[in-house]
C-alpha positions as a printed Julia matrix, in Angstrom:
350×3 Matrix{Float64}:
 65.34   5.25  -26.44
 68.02   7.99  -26.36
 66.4   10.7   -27.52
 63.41   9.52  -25.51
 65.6    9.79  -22.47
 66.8   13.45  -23.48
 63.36  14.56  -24.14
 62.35  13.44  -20.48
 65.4   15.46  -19.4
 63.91  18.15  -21.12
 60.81  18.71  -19.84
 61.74  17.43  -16.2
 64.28  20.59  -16.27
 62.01  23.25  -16.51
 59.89  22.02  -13.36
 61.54  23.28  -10.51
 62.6   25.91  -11.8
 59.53  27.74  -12.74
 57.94  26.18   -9.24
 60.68  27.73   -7.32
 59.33  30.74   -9.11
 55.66  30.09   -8.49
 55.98  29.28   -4.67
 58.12  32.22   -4.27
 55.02  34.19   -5.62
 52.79  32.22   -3.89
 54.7   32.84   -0.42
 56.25  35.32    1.32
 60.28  35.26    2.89
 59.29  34.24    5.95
 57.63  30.92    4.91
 59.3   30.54    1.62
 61.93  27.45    3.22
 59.11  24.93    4.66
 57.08  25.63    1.02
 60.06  24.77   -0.91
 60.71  21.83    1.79
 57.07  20.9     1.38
 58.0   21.16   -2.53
 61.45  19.11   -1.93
 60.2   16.36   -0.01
 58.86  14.74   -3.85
 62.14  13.99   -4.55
 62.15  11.18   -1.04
 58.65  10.26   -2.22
 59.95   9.59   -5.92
 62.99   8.13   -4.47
 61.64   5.54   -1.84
 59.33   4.44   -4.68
 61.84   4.18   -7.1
 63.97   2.22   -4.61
 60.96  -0.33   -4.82
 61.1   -0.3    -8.54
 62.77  -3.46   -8.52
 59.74  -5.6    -7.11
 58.05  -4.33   -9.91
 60.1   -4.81  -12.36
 60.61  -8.69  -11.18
 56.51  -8.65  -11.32
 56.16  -6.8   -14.47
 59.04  -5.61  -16.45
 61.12  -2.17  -16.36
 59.02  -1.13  -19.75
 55.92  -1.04  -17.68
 57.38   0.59  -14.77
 57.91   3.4   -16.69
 54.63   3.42  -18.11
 53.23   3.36  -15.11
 54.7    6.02  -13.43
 53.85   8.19  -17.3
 50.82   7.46  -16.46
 50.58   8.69  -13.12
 52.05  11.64  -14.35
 49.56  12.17  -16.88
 46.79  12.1   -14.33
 48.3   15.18  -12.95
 48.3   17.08  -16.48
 44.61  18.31  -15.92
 44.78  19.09  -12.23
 47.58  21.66  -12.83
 45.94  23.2   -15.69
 42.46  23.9   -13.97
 43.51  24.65  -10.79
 47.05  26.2   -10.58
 46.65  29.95  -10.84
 49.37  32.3   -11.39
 49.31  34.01   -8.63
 50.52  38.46   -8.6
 54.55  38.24   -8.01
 55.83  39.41   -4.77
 58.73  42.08   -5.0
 58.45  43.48   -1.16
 60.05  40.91    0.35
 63.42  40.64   -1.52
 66.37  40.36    0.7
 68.13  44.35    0.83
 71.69  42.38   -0.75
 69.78  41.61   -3.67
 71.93  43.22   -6.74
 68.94  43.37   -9.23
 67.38  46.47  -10.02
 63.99  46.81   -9.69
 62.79  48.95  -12.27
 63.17  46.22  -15.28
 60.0   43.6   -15.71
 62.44  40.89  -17.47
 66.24  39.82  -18.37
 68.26  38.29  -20.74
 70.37  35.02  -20.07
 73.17  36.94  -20.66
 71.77  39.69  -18.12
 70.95  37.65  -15.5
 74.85  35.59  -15.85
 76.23  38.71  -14.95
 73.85  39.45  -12.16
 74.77  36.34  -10.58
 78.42  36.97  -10.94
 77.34  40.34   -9.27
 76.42  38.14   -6.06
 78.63  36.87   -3.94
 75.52  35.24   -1.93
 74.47  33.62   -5.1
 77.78  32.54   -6.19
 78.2   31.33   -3.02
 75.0   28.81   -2.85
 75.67  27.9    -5.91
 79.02  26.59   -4.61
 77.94  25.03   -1.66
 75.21  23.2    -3.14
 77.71  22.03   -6.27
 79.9   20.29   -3.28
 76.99  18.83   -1.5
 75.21  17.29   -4.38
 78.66  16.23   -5.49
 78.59  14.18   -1.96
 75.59  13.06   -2.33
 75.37  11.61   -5.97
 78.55   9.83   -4.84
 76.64   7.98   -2.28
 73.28   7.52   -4.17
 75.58   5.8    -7.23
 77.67   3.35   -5.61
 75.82   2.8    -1.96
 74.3   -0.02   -3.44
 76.97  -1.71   -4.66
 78.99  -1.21   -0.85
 75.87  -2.97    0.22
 76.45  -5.65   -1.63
 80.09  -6.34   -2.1
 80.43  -5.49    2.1
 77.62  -7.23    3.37
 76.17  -9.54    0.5
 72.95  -7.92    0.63
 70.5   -8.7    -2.56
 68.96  -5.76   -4.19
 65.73  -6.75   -3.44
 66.74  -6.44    0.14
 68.64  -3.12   -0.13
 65.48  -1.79   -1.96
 62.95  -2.25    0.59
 65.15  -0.95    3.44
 66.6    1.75    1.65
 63.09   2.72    0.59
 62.11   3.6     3.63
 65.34   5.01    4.82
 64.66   7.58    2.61
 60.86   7.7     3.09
 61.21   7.86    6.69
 64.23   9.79    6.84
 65.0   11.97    4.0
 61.2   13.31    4.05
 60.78  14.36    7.25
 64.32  15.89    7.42
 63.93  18.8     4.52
 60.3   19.31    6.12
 62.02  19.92    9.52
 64.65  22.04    7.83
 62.61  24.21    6.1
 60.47  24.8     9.2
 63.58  25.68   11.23
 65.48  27.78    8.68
 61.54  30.05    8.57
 61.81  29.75   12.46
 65.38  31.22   13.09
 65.21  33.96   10.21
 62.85  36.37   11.99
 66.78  36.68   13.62
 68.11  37.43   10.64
 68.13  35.71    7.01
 71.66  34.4     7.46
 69.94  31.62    9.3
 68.82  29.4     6.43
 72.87  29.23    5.45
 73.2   28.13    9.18
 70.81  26.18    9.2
 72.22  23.67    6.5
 76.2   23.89    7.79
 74.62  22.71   11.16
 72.54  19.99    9.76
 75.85  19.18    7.62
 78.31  18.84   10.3
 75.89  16.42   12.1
 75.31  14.44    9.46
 79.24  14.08    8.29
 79.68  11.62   11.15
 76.38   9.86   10.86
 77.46   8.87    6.95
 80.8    7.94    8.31
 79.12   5.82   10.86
 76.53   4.32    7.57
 80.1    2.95    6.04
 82.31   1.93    8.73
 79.01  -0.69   11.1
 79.96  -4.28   11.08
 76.58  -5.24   10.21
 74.06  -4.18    7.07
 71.7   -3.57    9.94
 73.28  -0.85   11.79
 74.34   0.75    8.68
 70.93   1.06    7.96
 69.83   2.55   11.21
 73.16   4.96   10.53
 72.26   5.44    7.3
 68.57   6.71    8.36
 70.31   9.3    10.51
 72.24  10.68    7.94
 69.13  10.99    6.04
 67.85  12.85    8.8
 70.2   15.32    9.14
 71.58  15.65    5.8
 68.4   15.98    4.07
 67.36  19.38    5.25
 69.09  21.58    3.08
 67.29  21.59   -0.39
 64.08  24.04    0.43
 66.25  26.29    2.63
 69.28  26.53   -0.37
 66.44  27.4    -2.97
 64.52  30.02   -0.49
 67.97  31.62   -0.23
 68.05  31.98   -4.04
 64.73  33.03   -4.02
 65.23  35.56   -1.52
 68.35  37.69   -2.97
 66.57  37.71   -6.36
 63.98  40.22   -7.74
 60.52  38.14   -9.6
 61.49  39.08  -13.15
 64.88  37.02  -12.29
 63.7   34.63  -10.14
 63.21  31.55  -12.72
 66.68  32.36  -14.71
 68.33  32.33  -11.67
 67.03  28.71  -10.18
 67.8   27.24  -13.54
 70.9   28.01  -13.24
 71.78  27.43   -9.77
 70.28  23.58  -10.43
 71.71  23.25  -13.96
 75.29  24.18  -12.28
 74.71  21.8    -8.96
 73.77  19.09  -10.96
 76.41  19.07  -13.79
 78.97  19.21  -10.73
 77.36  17.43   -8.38
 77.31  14.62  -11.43
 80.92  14.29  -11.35
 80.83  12.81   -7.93
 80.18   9.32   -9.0
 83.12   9.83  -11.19
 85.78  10.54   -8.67
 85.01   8.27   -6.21
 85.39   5.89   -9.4
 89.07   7.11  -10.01
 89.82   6.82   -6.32
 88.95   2.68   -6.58
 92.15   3.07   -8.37
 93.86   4.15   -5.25
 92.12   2.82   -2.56
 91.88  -0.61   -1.29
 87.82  -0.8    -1.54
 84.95   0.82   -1.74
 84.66   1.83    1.93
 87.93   3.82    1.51
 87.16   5.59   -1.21
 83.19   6.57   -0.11
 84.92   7.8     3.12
 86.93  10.17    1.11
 84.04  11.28   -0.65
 81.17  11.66    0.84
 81.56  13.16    4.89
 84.23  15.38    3.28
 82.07  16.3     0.87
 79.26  16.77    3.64
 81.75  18.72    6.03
 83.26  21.1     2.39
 79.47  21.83    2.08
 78.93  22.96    6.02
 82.24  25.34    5.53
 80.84  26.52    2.15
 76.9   27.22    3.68
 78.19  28.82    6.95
 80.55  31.53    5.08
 76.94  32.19    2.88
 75.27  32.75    5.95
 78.57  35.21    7.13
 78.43  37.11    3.93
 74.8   37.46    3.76
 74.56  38.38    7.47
 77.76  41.42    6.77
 75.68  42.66    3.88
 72.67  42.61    5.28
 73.97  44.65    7.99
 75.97  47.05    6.23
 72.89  47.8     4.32
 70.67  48.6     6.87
 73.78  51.14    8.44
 73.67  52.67    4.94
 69.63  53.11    5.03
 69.93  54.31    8.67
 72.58  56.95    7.55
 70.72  58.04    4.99
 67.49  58.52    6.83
 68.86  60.7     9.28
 70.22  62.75    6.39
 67.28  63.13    5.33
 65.8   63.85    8.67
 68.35  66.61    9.41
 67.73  68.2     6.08
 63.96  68.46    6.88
 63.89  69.3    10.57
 64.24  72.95   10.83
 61.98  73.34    7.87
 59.17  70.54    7.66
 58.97  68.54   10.94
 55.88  67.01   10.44
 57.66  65.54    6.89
 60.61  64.21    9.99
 57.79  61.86   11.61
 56.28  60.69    8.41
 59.72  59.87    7.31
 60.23  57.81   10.65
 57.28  55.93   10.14
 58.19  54.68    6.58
 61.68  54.21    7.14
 60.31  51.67   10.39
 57.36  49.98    8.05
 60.55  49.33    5.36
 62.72  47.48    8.53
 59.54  45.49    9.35
């Protein structure tokens, strides 16, 4: 059953990944956040249903409830393979910070490591998104044990509601996020890092609220807010990757961004384990965890969005000085070369 369980782990890690990849081909920077969104949203499908997993396991048993979602998966296997194209890879649209060179059709691990330490936009998301998942692993681990130790709720119960908490909230959320963070980068591309520190600070108080209600209810309704809000930030943090990368790098670079969230975002669970050691119950030591965590996350996103905004903007100086270079160099001799020059250096900007 172990090695079962790391062979699953296996082949789920090289999915998103190479679909970041594909839908980054498929399309362009300006609606690359509401794809990946669209993309992001499986993971509230697969969670409300796996939040109802316990009905069926009462009904069935949890042997079959893995078989049946195998088998479900299965059913996808020839649908992919007929009808998924590899579509030509886009290299136009790649953010001007980007510190790949263009001229190379594929890298090493070892290449693409250093790249990424190259990056202080990359390093930088893949900060932010270690803190947030790190947040929010906490409170997918032990919410349902606050649930039941605070307000004697039965799993059955917190399944069902939970479910579609996240259904309800958690979907529509990253779908709204993505569709904002395409909306507010024709500004600028800075605005998928705001994006996600605004959604962040709103949701901080809205998870605080999810702990601290007198009754299960209200933390539910709380907790669907927080959903809401929180949720929006896993298309627009992979466009952002996406975007600062070249295509040859493109897959290298998502696996690591994820494999790094994950393996920090899966200490979480742990500290706010430690901190029952400190605290006087579970409430306490969420409240430590998880709107800090949310609120770290905001601080980390918005200084993203700063840094990628500065470069972006001291890149576009350096192109303008260098086109008027240019432009003085070729005035008194080819003016007609001046106006073609214009024209491309406007067509680039667009």
């Amino acid at each position: 059953l172990y090695l079962a369980g790391m062979g699953l782990g296996v082949g789920e890690a090289t999915c998103s990944p190479v679909a970041f990849s594909l839908l980054s081909d498929y399309f362009p920077r300006q609606h690359r956040a509401f794809a990946l969104s669209i993309y992001s949203s499986g993971v509230y499908w697969g969670g409300s249903f796996s939040y109802l997993c316990g009905a069926i396991n009462e009904a069935l048993c949890w042997r079959w409830t893995f078989r049946m979602f195998g088998i479900i998966g299965l059913a996808f296997v020839p649908v992919v393979f007929f009808f998924l194209k590899n579509p030509k890879r886009r290299a136009d649209d790649v953010s001007a910070t980007s510190t790949v060179a263009k001229d190379k059709s594929s890298y090493t691990l070892k290449e693409t490591a250093e790249l990424i330490v190259k990056s202080p936009v990359l390093l930088l998301v893949i900060t932010a998104a270690s803190v947030r998942n790190l947040a929010g692993y906490s409170l997918g681990s032990w919410l349902p044990t606050f649930f039941s130790l605070q307000y004697g709720v039965s799993s059955e119960d917190y399944g069902v509601k939970v479910a579609l908490v996240v259904l309800f909230g958690g979907l529509p959320g990253s779908i709204i996020g993505g569709f904002l963070a395409d909306k507010l980068s024709k500004k600028g591309a800075h605005w998928k890092a705001y994006v996600i520190a605004i959604s962040q600070v709103l949701a901080a108080p809205a998870i605080a609220g999810t702990l601290l209600m007198p009754t299960a209810n209200a933390s539910y309704g709380m907790l669907f807010l927080a959903y809401l809000t929180a949720e929006t930030w896993l298309g627009c943090a992979a466009a952002m990757v996406q975007d600062v990368t070249f295509p040859a790098i493109r897959c290298q670079a998502s696996a690591v961004y994820i494999a790094i969230s994950t393996i920090v975002g899966c200490s979480g669970p742990v500290i706010v384990a430690a901190l029952l050691d400190e605290c006087p119950d579970y409430r306490s030591a969420l409240l430590l965890t998880v709107p800090i965590g949310y609120l770290a996350s905001a601080v980390l996103f918005a200084l993203t969005g700063f840094v990628l905004q500065y470069k972006t903007a001291k890149t576009r100086s350096e192109d303008d000085t260098a086109v008027l270079t240019r432009h003085d160099a070729l005035s008194d001799n080819q003016p007609e070369a001046v106006e073609t020059d214009i024209d491309e250096s406007f067509q680039k900007r667009a």
